[in-house]
Amino acid sequence: MMARAKRGVREDAKLYVVAVSSLTVAFLCLATALLGVTNLAELADRWGRTHKMSVYLKDAAAPQDVERLKGVLSSIEGVTRAEHLTSSSARERFLKDANVNSELSSLPADVFPASIEVDFAADTSDLRSREVADKVAAFGAAVSEVDTYRTWFDRLGALLAAGRTAALMLAVLVLICAFAVVANTIRLAVAARRDEIEMLKMCGATDGFVRGPFVLEGTLQGLVSAGLSIVILVVLYLTLRSQVDSTLGPLTGMQLSFLSPLVMVGIVLAGALAGALGSAVSIRRYLAV
């Protein structure tokens, strides 16, 4: 069966090259989408574990009120750090962490509000951080606004859920595309080899003997297409990783991650399965055996 499948691939090489090329692009789109969702999930998990609070100070806040507020925050159970940042120090930290261009580096210090940056212990609950934020907001003489970033985290979670849904829908579309492309390719291959098939049947070949090579060819189409998409994505990842990390790393606090081995194996197996099903259905429908 393997020898007949190899011979069939050689005879219909142009047909299979076109099919594999089309499917490779489709699987590459799917793998890229999964890569984006993977990194977005890691970002949400990383930032979701951080318990921070920014207490923005009024411009007219008295130094003694700021120091008093900082002392109160430092004494609260669960607070691991309370650091006062002036407008100038906030600007310097932003420029250092963000690695921005010269246009943003010319921003004046008064663009960056003075604040007290608070870190909570890792086991601090969201309810506890909100309670602290409500109490801090009562310091009306010095506090302008308190931000726990929970709204932003909720939006990030909603974006992640939407990304996963979109990736799932894309996966279904890609598998349907693979099924259809392989089915049509095998149908054309069957038509080109109909004389050979009829001769085999006359010699007493069973249905499974006739179908086997075509199913194997369809499986190889899906397998090779999915595998090539992973290889191309690896090359692109290694080529662009340093640029992406240097741009987004300072802003997100993480480096770009690649797909897990389990996900890569899943993509390849899904491609092989779609190819096998497409060829099997095509033969059943179009091949009179």
PDB file of C-alpha atoms in Angstrom:
ATOM      1  CA  MET A   1       0.000   0.000   0.000  1.00  0.00           C
ATOM      2  CA  MET A   2       2.822   2.377   0.844  1.00  0.00           C
ATOM      3  CA  ALA A   3       4.533   1.718  -2.498  1.00  0.00           C
ATOM      4  CA  ARG A   4       1.324   2.393  -4.419  1.00  0.00           C
ATOM      5  CA  ALA A   5       0.740   5.564  -2.430  1.00  0.00           C
ATOM      6  CA  LYS A   6       4.261   6.813  -3.216  1.00  0.00           C
ATOM      7  CA  ARG A   7       3.766   6.080  -6.892  1.00  0.00           C
ATOM      8  CA  GLY A   8       0.432   7.910  -6.835  1.00  0.00           C
ATOM      9  CA  VAL A   9       2.039  10.949  -5.234  1.00  0.00           C
ATOM     10  CA  ARG A  10       4.751  11.000  -7.911  1.00  0.00           C
ATOM     11  CA  GLU A  11       2.223  10.705 -10.722  1.00  0.00           C
ATOM     12  CA  ASP A  12       0.007  13.487  -9.345  1.00  0.00           C
ATOM     13  CA  ALA A  13       2.832  15.581  -7.878  1.00  0.00           C
ATOM     14  CA  LYS A  14       1.609  18.918  -9.253  1.00  0.00           C
ATOM     15  CA  LEU A  15      -1.898  18.314  -7.954  1.00  0.00           C
ATOM     16  CA  TYR A  16      -0.620  17.456  -4.488  1.00  0.00           C
ATOM     17  CA  VAL A  17       1.805  20.394  -4.376  1.00  0.00           C
ATOM     18  CA  VAL A  18      -1.061  22.812  -5.010  1.00  0.00           C
ATOM     19  CA  ALA A  19      -3.205  21.136  -2.342  1.00  0.00           C
ATOM     20  CA  VAL A  20      -0.420  21.053   0.253  1.00  0.00           C
ATOM     21  CA  SER A  21       0.504  24.692  -0.423  1.00  0.00           C
ATOM     22  CA  SER A  22      -3.078  25.847   0.108  1.00  0.00           C
ATOM     23  CA  LEU A  23      -3.499  23.816   3.277  1.00  0.00           C
ATOM     24  CA  THR A  24      -0.149  24.981   4.650  1.00  0.00           C
ATOM     25  CA  VAL A  25      -1.320  28.589   4.468  1.00  0.00           C
ATOM     26  CA  ALA A  26      -4.556  27.663   6.232  1.00  0.00           C
ATOM     27  CA  PHE A  27      -2.794  25.786   9.041  1.00  0.00           C
ATOM     28  CA  LEU A  28      -0.245  28.592   9.358  1.00  0.00           C
ATOM     29  CA  CYS A  29      -3.070  31.049  10.005  1.00  0.00           C
ATOM     30  CA  LEU A  30      -4.467  28.708  12.653  1.00  0.00           C
ATOM     31  CA  ALA A  31      -1.086  28.175  14.322  1.00  0.00           C
ATOM     32  CA  THR A  32      -0.433  31.933  14.355  1.00  0.00           C
ATOM     33  CA  ALA A  33      -3.815  32.568  15.973  1.00  0.00           C
ATOM     34  CA  LEU A  34      -3.089  29.929  18.613  1.00  0.00           C
ATOM     35  CA  LEU A  35       0.313  31.517  19.233  1.00  0.00           C
ATOM     36  CA  GLY A  36      -1.377  34.862  19.847  1.00  0.00           C
ATOM     37  CA  VAL A  37      -3.915  33.328  22.229  1.00  0.00           C
ATOM     38  CA  THR A  38      -1.141  31.450  24.058  1.00  0.00           C
ATOM     39  CA  ASN A  39       0.819  34.634  24.750  1.00  0.00           C
ATOM     40  CA  LEU A  40      -2.312  36.557  25.648  1.00  0.00           C
ATOM     41  CA  ALA A  41      -3.227  33.841  28.162  1.00  0.00           C
ATOM     42  CA  GLU A  42       0.257  34.004  29.694  1.00  0.00           C
ATOM     43  CA  LEU A  43       0.006  37.782  29.910  1.00  0.00           C
ATOM     44  CA  ALA A  44      -3.398  37.573  31.615  1.00  0.00           C
ATOM     45  CA  ASP A  45      -2.110  34.945  34.034  1.00  0.00           C
ATOM     46  CA  ARG A  46       1.053  36.895  34.821  1.00  0.00           C
ATOM     47  CA  TRP A  47      -0.677  40.201  35.385  1.00  0.00           C
ATOM     48  CA  GLY A  48      -3.618  38.567  37.115  1.00  0.00           C
ATOM     49  CA  ARG A  49      -1.248  37.254  39.791  1.00  0.00           C
ATOM     50  CA  THR A  50       0.169  40.710  40.461  1.00  0.00           C
ATOM     51  CA  HIS A  51      -1.605  42.648  43.171  1.00  0.00           C
ATOM     52  CA  LYS A  52      -0.831  46.300  42.689  1.00  0.00           C
ATOM     53  CA  MET A  53      -2.534  49.561  43.444  1.00  0.00           C
ATOM     54  CA  SER A  54      -1.672  53.086  42.314  1.00  0.00           C
ATOM     55  CA  VAL A  55      -2.680  55.942  44.583  1.00  0.00           C
ATOM     56  CA  TYR A  56      -2.534  59.104  42.483  1.00  0.00           C
ATOM     57  CA  LEU A  57      -1.863  62.239  44.468  1.00  0.00           C
ATOM     58  CA  LYS A  58      -3.274  65.699  44.068  1.00  0.00           C
ATOM     59  CA  ASP A  59      -0.955  68.394  42.785  1.00  0.00           C
ATOM     60  CA  ALA A  60      -1.533  70.430  45.917  1.00  0.00           C
ATOM     61  CA  ALA A  61      -0.996  67.519  48.312  1.00  0.00           C
ATOM     62  CA  ALA A  62       1.064  68.566  51.327  1.00  0.00           C
ATOM     63  CA  PRO A  63       4.291  66.582  51.892  1.00  0.00           C
ATOM     64  CA  GLN A  64       3.245  65.681  55.432  1.00  0.00           C
ATOM     65  CA  ASP A  65      -0.060  64.283  54.170  1.00  0.00           C
ATOM     66  CA  VAL A  66       1.768  62.206  51.572  1.00  0.00           C
ATOM     67  CA  GLU A  67       4.191  60.821  54.172  1.00  0.00           C
ATOM     68  CA  ARG A  68       1.325  60.080  56.546  1.00  0.00           C
ATOM     69  CA  LEU A  69      -0.571  58.238  53.820  1.00  0.00           C
ATOM     70  CA  LYS A  70       2.548  56.274  52.865  1.00  0.00           C
ATOM     71  CA  GLY A  71       3.051  55.270  56.490  1.00  0.00           C
ATOM     72  CA  VAL A  72      -0.539  54.121  56.821  1.00  0.00           C
ATOM     73  CA  LEU A  73      -0.268  52.040  53.659  1.00  0.00           C
ATOM     74  CA  SER A  74       3.000  50.450  54.788  1.00  0.00           C
ATOM     75  CA  SER A  75       1.409  49.386  58.073  1.00  0.00           C
ATOM     76  CA  ILE A  76      -1.594  47.653  56.455  1.00  0.00           C
ATOM     77  CA  GLU A  77      -1.499  43.875  56.687  1.00  0.00           C
ATOM     78  CA  GLY A  78      -0.801  42.326  53.300  1.00  0.00           C
ATOM     79  CA  VAL A  79       1.016  45.363  51.858  1.00  0.00           C
ATOM     80  CA  THR A  80       4.591  44.497  50.942  1.00  0.00           C
ATOM     81  CA  ARG A  81       5.661  47.826  49.436  1.00  0.00           C
ATOM     82  CA  ALA A  82       4.494  51.426  49.415  1.00  0.00           C
ATOM     83  CA  GLU A  83       6.736  53.676  47.311  1.00  0.00           C
ATOM     84  CA  HIS A  84       6.220  57.374  46.711  1.00  0.00           C
ATOM     85  CA  LEU A  85       6.913  58.455  43.130  1.00  0.00           C
ATOM     86  CA  THR A  86       7.145  62.133  42.296  1.00  0.00           C
ATOM     87  CA  SER A  87       6.307  63.343  38.805  1.00  0.00           C
ATOM     88  CA  SER A  88       9.985  63.388  37.889  1.00  0.00           C
ATOM     89  CA  SER A  89      10.690  59.901  39.226  1.00  0.00           C
ATOM     90  CA  ALA A  90       7.544  58.555  37.512  1.00  0.00           C
ATOM     91  CA  ARG A  91       8.778  60.014  34.219  1.00  0.00           C
ATOM     92  CA  GLU A  92      12.243  58.504  34.662  1.00  0.00           C
ATOM     93  CA  ARG A  93      10.816  55.079  35.457  1.00  0.00           C
ATOM     94  CA  PHE A  94       8.510  55.179  32.456  1.00  0.00           C
ATOM     95  CA  LEU A  95      11.331  56.104  30.084  1.00  0.00           C
ATOM     96  CA  LYS A  96      13.579  53.406  31.557  1.00  0.00           C
ATOM     97  CA  ASP A  97      11.020  50.582  31.491  1.00  0.00           C
ATOM     98  CA  ALA A  98       9.271  51.406  28.214  1.00  0.00           C
ATOM     99  CA  ASN A  99      12.412  52.079  26.100  1.00  0.00           C
ATOM    100  CA  VAL A 100      10.457  54.679  24.123  1.00  0.00           C
ATOM    101  CA  ASN A 101      11.521  56.843  21.215  1.00  0.00           C
ATOM    102  CA  SER A 102      12.836  60.384  21.353  1.00  0.00           C
ATOM    103  CA  GLU A 103       9.434  62.002  20.835  1.00  0.00           C
ATOM    104  CA  LEU A 104       7.979  60.508  24.004  1.00  0.00           C
ATOM    105  CA  SER A 105      11.188  61.091  25.924  1.00  0.00           C
ATOM    106  CA  SER A 106      10.660  64.840  25.482  1.00  0.00           C
ATOM    107  CA  LEU A 107       7.440  64.786  27.524  1.00  0.00           C
ATOM    108  CA  PRO A 108       7.635  67.073  30.558  1.00  0.00           C
ATOM    109  CA  ALA A 109       7.505  65.702  34.101  1.00  0.00           C
ATOM    110  CA  ASP A 110       4.114  67.260  34.869  1.00  0.00           C
ATOM    111  CA  VAL A 111       2.508  64.868  32.366  1.00  0.00           C
ATOM    112  CA  PHE A 112       3.193  62.034  34.842  1.00  0.00           C
ATOM    113  CA  PRO A 113       1.151  62.284  38.058  1.00  0.00           C
ATOM    114  CA  ALA A 114       2.783  61.770  41.417  1.00  0.00           C
ATOM    115  CA  SER A 115       1.647  58.573  43.098  1.00  0.00           C
ATOM    116  CA  ILE A 116       2.213  55.992  45.777  1.00  0.00           C
ATOM    117  CA  GLU A 117       2.736  52.560  44.233  1.00  0.00           C
ATOM    118  CA  VAL A 118       1.475  49.759  46.464  1.00  0.00           C
ATOM    119  CA  ASP A 119       2.272  46.047  46.181  1.00  0.00           C
ATOM    120  CA  PHE A 120       0.193  43.434  47.969  1.00  0.00           C
ATOM    121  CA  ALA A 121       1.233  39.960  49.022  1.00  0.00           C
ATOM    122  CA  ALA A 122       0.586  37.212  46.466  1.00  0.00           C
ATOM    123  CA  ASP A 123      -2.176  35.655  48.573  1.00  0.00           C
ATOM    124  CA  THR A 124      -4.125  38.920  48.899  1.00  0.00           C
ATOM    125  CA  SER A 125      -7.685  38.587  47.609  1.00  0.00           C
ATOM    126  CA  ASP A 126      -9.332  41.028  45.224  1.00  0.00           C
ATOM    127  CA  LEU A 127     -11.883  41.839  47.911  1.00  0.00           C
ATOM    128  CA  ARG A 128      -9.133  42.795  50.341  1.00  0.00           C
ATOM    129  CA  SER A 129      -7.398  45.053  47.803  1.00  0.00           C
ATOM    130  CA  ARG A 130     -10.701  46.786  47.043  1.00  0.00           C
ATOM    131  CA  GLU A 131     -11.309  47.349  50.764  1.00  0.00           C
ATOM    132  CA  VAL A 132      -7.893  48.975  51.087  1.00  0.00           C
ATOM    133  CA  ALA A 133      -8.568  51.094  48.002  1.00  0.00           C
ATOM    134  CA  ASP A 134     -11.857  52.337  49.465  1.00  0.00           C
ATOM    135  CA  LYS A 135     -10.162  53.321  52.705  1.00  0.00           C
ATOM    136  CA  VAL A 136      -7.310  55.076  50.909  1.00  0.00           C
ATOM    137  CA  ALA A 137      -9.775  57.026  48.782  1.00  0.00           C
ATOM    138  CA  ALA A 138     -11.048  58.616  52.004  1.00  0.00           C
ATOM    139  CA  PHE A 139      -7.811  60.608  52.294  1.00  0.00           C
ATOM    140  CA  GLY A 140      -9.363  63.431  50.310  1.00  0.00           C
ATOM    141  CA  ALA A 141      -6.698  65.974  51.174  1.00  0.00           C
ATOM    142  CA  ALA A 142      -3.984  64.096  49.301  1.00  0.00           C
ATOM    143  CA  VAL A 143      -5.601  61.438  47.128  1.00  0.00           C
ATOM    144  CA  SER A 144      -6.881  62.233  43.664  1.00  0.00           C
ATOM    145  CA  GLU A 145      -7.679  58.703  42.453  1.00  0.00           C
ATOM    146  CA  VAL A 146      -7.068  55.080  43.406  1.00  0.00           C
ATOM    147  CA  ASP A 147      -6.612  52.462  40.714  1.00  0.00           C
ATOM    148  CA  THR A 148      -6.460  48.705  41.448  1.00  0.00           C
ATOM    149  CA  TYR A 149      -6.430  47.808  37.717  1.00  0.00           C
ATOM    150  CA  ARG A 150      -9.250  45.298  38.214  1.00  0.00           C
ATOM    151  CA  THR A 151     -11.315  46.858  35.419  1.00  0.00           C
ATOM    152  CA  TRP A 152      -8.370  46.517  33.069  1.00  0.00           C
ATOM    153  CA  PHE A 153      -7.828  42.898  34.134  1.00  0.00           C
ATOM    154  CA  ASP A 154     -11.501  42.160  33.527  1.00  0.00           C
ATOM    155  CA  ARG A 155     -11.224  43.600  30.025  1.00  0.00           C
ATOM    156  CA  LEU A 156      -8.110  41.546  29.391  1.00  0.00           C
ATOM    157  CA  GLY A 157      -9.995  38.444  30.508  1.00  0.00           C
ATOM    158  CA  ALA A 158     -12.869  39.258  28.171  1.00  0.00           C
ATOM    159  CA  LEU A 159     -10.383  39.775  25.327  1.00  0.00           C
ATOM    160  CA  LEU A 160      -8.786  36.415  26.093  1.00  0.00           C
ATOM    161  CA  ALA A 161     -12.182  34.677  26.054  1.00  0.00           C
ATOM    162  CA  ALA A 162     -13.004  36.296  22.718  1.00  0.00           C
ATOM    163  CA  GLY A 163      -9.609  35.265  21.337  1.00  0.00           C
ATOM    164  CA  ARG A 164     -10.146  31.660  22.371  1.00  0.00           C
ATOM    165  CA  THR A 165     -13.573  31.626  20.764  1.00  0.00           C
ATOM    166  CA  ALA A 166     -12.185  33.107  17.547  1.00  0.00           C
ATOM    167  CA  ALA A 167      -9.343  30.559  17.527  1.00  0.00           C
ATOM    168  CA  LEU A 168     -11.829  27.727  17.985  1.00  0.00           C
ATOM    169  CA  MET A 169     -13.965  28.980  15.106  1.00  0.00           C
ATOM    170  CA  LEU A 170     -10.856  29.359  12.943  1.00  0.00           C
ATOM    171  CA  ALA A 171      -9.798  25.805  13.811  1.00  0.00           C
ATOM    172  CA  VAL A 172     -13.179  24.477  12.684  1.00  0.00           C
ATOM    173  CA  LEU A 173     -12.962  26.434   9.418  1.00  0.00           C
ATOM    174  CA  VAL A 174      -9.401  25.247   8.742  1.00  0.00           C
ATOM    175  CA  LEU A 175     -10.342  21.612   9.338  1.00  0.00           C
ATOM    176  CA  ILE A 176     -13.361  21.951   7.044  1.00  0.00           C
ATOM    177  CA  CYS A 177     -11.084  23.535   4.439  1.00  0.00           C
ATOM    178  CA  ALA A 178      -8.576  20.698   4.802  1.00  0.00           C
ATOM    179  CA  PHE A 179     -11.357  18.142   4.500  1.00  0.00           C
ATOM    180  CA  ALA A 180     -12.715  19.755   1.323  1.00  0.00           C
ATOM    181  CA  VAL A 181      -9.345  20.322  -0.353  1.00  0.00           C
ATOM    182  CA  VAL A 182      -8.170  16.774   0.277  1.00  0.00           C
ATOM    183  CA  ALA A 183     -11.513  15.336  -0.832  1.00  0.00           C
ATOM    184  CA  ASN A 184     -11.378  17.207  -4.151  1.00  0.00           C
ATOM    185  CA  THR A 185      -7.709  16.332  -4.679  1.00  0.00           C
ATOM    186  CA  ILE A 186      -8.339  12.640  -4.092  1.00  0.00           C
ATOM    187  CA  ARG A 187     -11.381  12.751  -6.365  1.00  0.00           C
ATOM    188  CA  LEU A 188      -9.202  14.083  -9.191  1.00  0.00           C
ATOM    189  CA  ALA A 189      -6.554  11.473  -8.439  1.00  0.00           C
ATOM    190  CA  VAL A 190      -9.178   8.729  -8.570  1.00  0.00           C
ATOM    191  CA  ALA A 191     -10.395   9.957 -11.943  1.00  0.00           C
ATOM    192  CA  ALA A 192      -6.833   9.969 -13.298  1.00  0.00           C
ATOM    193  CA  ARG A 193      -6.242   6.393 -12.139  1.00  0.00           C
ATOM    194  CA  ARG A 194      -9.603   4.889 -12.966  1.00  0.00           C
ATOM    195  CA  ASP A 195      -8.146   2.460 -15.518  1.00  0.00           C
ATOM    196  CA  GLU A 196      -5.707   1.142 -12.950  1.00  0.00           C
ATOM    197  CA  ILE A 197      -8.488   0.750 -10.405  1.00  0.00           C
ATOM    198  CA  GLU A 198     -10.672  -1.165 -12.826  1.00  0.00           C
ATOM    199  CA  MET A 199      -7.770  -3.493 -13.630  1.00  0.00           C
ATOM    200  CA  LEU A 200      -7.186  -4.155  -9.937  1.00  0.00           C
ATOM    201  CA  LYS A 201     -10.858  -4.956  -9.433  1.00  0.00           C
ATOM    202  CA  MET A 202     -10.794  -7.360 -12.366  1.00  0.00           C
ATOM    203  CA  CYS A 203      -7.856  -9.125 -10.730  1.00  0.00           C
ATOM    204  CA  GLY A 204      -9.883  -9.600  -7.532  1.00  0.00           C
ATOM    205  CA  ALA A 205      -8.596  -6.716  -5.424  1.00  0.00           C
ATOM    206  CA  THR A 206     -10.711  -5.968  -2.370  1.00  0.00           C
ATOM    207  CA  ASP A 207     -12.288  -2.583  -1.652  1.00  0.00           C
ATOM    208  CA  GLY A 208      -9.817  -1.990   1.171  1.00  0.00           C
ATOM    209  CA  PHE A 209      -6.860  -2.748  -1.086  1.00  0.00           C
ATOM    210  CA  VAL A 210      -8.081  -0.144  -3.585  1.00  0.00           C
ATOM    211  CA  ARG A 211      -9.001   2.498  -1.035  1.00  0.00           C
ATOM    212  CA  GLY A 212      -5.911   2.149   1.154  1.00  0.00           C
ATOM    213  CA  PRO A 213      -3.402   4.131  -0.930  1.00  0.00           C
ATOM    214  CA  PHE A 214      -5.838   6.999  -1.487  1.00  0.00           C
ATOM    215  CA  VAL A 215      -6.591   7.289   2.236  1.00  0.00           C
ATOM    216  CA  LEU A 216      -2.859   7.240   2.948  1.00  0.00           C
ATOM    217  CA  GLU A 217      -2.254   9.947   0.341  1.00  0.00           C
ATOM    218  CA  GLY A 218      -4.952  12.131   1.887  1.00  0.00           C
ATOM    219  CA  THR A 219      -3.517  11.572   5.355  1.00  0.00           C
ATOM    220  CA  LEU A 220      -0.063  12.586   4.132  1.00  0.00           C
ATOM    221  CA  GLN A 221      -1.466  15.756   2.573  1.00  0.00           C
ATOM    222  CA  GLY A 222      -2.949  16.891   5.879  1.00  0.00           C
ATOM    223  CA  LEU A 223       0.070  15.726   7.880  1.00  0.00           C
ATOM    224  CA  VAL A 224       2.641  17.441   5.660  1.00  0.00           C
ATOM    225  CA  SER A 225       0.599  20.661   5.427  1.00  0.00           C
ATOM    226  CA  ALA A 226       0.207  20.965   9.190  1.00  0.00           C
ATOM    227  CA  GLY A 227       3.851  20.049   9.762  1.00  0.00           C
ATOM    228  CA  LEU A 228       5.080  22.626   7.251  1.00  0.00           C
ATOM    229  CA  SER A 229       2.964  25.310   8.901  1.00  0.00           C
ATOM    230  CA  ILE A 230       4.652  24.582  12.237  1.00  0.00           C
ATOM    231  CA  VAL A 231       8.114  24.708  10.640  1.00  0.00           C
ATOM    232  CA  ILE A 232       7.355  28.050   8.960  1.00  0.00           C
ATOM    233  CA  LEU A 233       5.984  29.469  12.208  1.00  0.00           C
ATOM    234  CA  VAL A 234       9.121  28.350  14.070  1.00  0.00           C
ATOM    235  CA  VAL A 235      11.314  30.125  11.519  1.00  0.00           C
ATOM    236  CA  LEU A 236       9.236  33.309  11.768  1.00  0.00           C
ATOM    237  CA  TYR A 237       9.242  33.087  15.564  1.00  0.00           C
ATOM    238  CA  LEU A 238      13.024  32.748  15.790  1.00  0.00           C
ATOM    239  CA  THR A 239      13.501  35.551  13.258  1.00  0.00           C
ATOM    240  CA  LEU A 240      11.166  38.083  14.877  1.00  0.00           C
ATOM    241  CA  ARG A 241      11.375  37.110  18.535  1.00  0.00           C
ATOM    242  CA  SER A 242      14.191  39.495  19.485  1.00  0.00           C
ATOM    243  CA  GLN A 243      12.447  42.443  17.838  1.00  0.00           C
ATOM    244  CA  VAL A 244       9.121  41.670  19.500  1.00  0.00           C
ATOM    245  CA  ASP A 245      10.735  41.119  22.906  1.00  0.00           C
ATOM    246  CA  SER A 246      12.668  44.388  22.708  1.00  0.00           C
ATOM    247  CA  THR A 247       9.502  46.290  21.811  1.00  0.00           C
ATOM    248  CA  LEU A 248       6.826  44.669  23.967  1.00  0.00           C
ATOM    249  CA  GLY A 249       8.974  43.130  26.703  1.00  0.00           C
ATOM    250  CA  PRO A 250       9.464  46.324  28.727  1.00  0.00           C
ATOM    251  CA  LEU A 251       5.746  47.098  28.515  1.00  0.00           C
ATOM    252  CA  THR A 252       4.384  43.651  29.317  1.00  0.00           C
ATOM    253  CA  GLY A 253       7.131  42.337  31.573  1.00  0.00           C
ATOM    254  CA  MET A 254       7.310  39.022  29.689  1.00  0.00           C
ATOM    255  CA  GLN A 255       8.947  37.468  26.673  1.00  0.00           C
ATOM    256  CA  LEU A 256       7.233  35.951  23.666  1.00  0.00           C
ATOM    257  CA  SER A 257       6.451  32.257  24.124  1.00  0.00           C
ATOM    258  CA  PHE A 258       5.966  29.588  21.482  1.00  0.00           C
ATOM    259  CA  LEU A 259       3.285  26.934  21.208  1.00  0.00           C
ATOM    260  CA  SER A 260       3.551  24.029  23.610  1.00  0.00           C
ATOM    261  CA  PRO A 261       4.596  20.619  22.194  1.00  0.00           C
ATOM    262  CA  LEU A 262       1.116  19.298  22.936  1.00  0.00           C
ATOM    263  CA  VAL A 263      -0.510  22.023  20.828  1.00  0.00           C
ATOM    264  CA  MET A 264       1.912  21.439  17.942  1.00  0.00           C
ATOM    265  CA  VAL A 265       1.281  17.699  17.999  1.00  0.00           C
ATOM    266  CA  GLY A 266      -2.451  18.402  18.124  1.00  0.00           C
ATOM    267  CA  ILE A 267      -2.276  20.592  15.017  1.00  0.00           C
ATOM    268  CA  VAL A 268      -0.339  17.967  13.079  1.00  0.00           C
ATOM    269  CA  LEU A 269      -2.658  15.140  14.142  1.00  0.00           C
ATOM    270  CA  ALA A 270      -5.728  17.236  13.335  1.00  0.00           C
ATOM    271  CA  GLY A 271      -4.341  17.863   9.854  1.00  0.00           C
ATOM    272  CA  ALA A 272      -3.694  14.159   9.326  1.00  0.00           C
ATOM    273  CA  LEU A 273      -7.180  13.247  10.579  1.00  0.00           C
ATOM    274  CA  ALA A 274      -8.874  15.833   8.351  1.00  0.00           C
ATOM    275  CA  GLY A 275      -6.918  14.522   5.364  1.00  0.00           C
ATOM    276  CA  ALA A 276      -7.815  10.917   6.129  1.00  0.00           C
ATOM    277  CA  LEU A 277     -11.512  11.688   6.533  1.00  0.00           C
ATOM    278  CA  GLY A 278     -11.576  13.829   3.396  1.00  0.00           C
ATOM    279  CA  SER A 279      -9.992  11.121   1.274  1.00  0.00           C
ATOM    280  CA  ALA A 280     -12.181   8.362   2.752  1.00  0.00           C
ATOM    281  CA  VAL A 281     -15.390  10.288   2.112  1.00  0.00           C
ATOM    282  CA  SER A 282     -14.266  11.270  -1.398  1.00  0.00           C
ATOM    283  CA  ILE A 283     -13.531   7.677  -2.355  1.00  0.00           C
ATOM    284  CA  ARG A 284     -16.790   6.451  -0.926  1.00  0.00           C
ATOM    285  CA  ARG A 285     -18.718   9.059  -2.877  1.00  0.00           C
ATOM    286  CA  TYR A 286     -16.907   9.114  -6.177  1.00  0.00           C
ATOM    287  CA  LEU A 287     -15.199   5.743  -6.510  1.00  0.00           C
ATOM    288  CA  ALA A 288     -17.313   2.826  -7.643  1.00  0.00           C
ATOM    289  CA  VAL A 289     -15.695  -0.161  -6.061  1.00  0.00           C
TER     290      VAL A 289
END
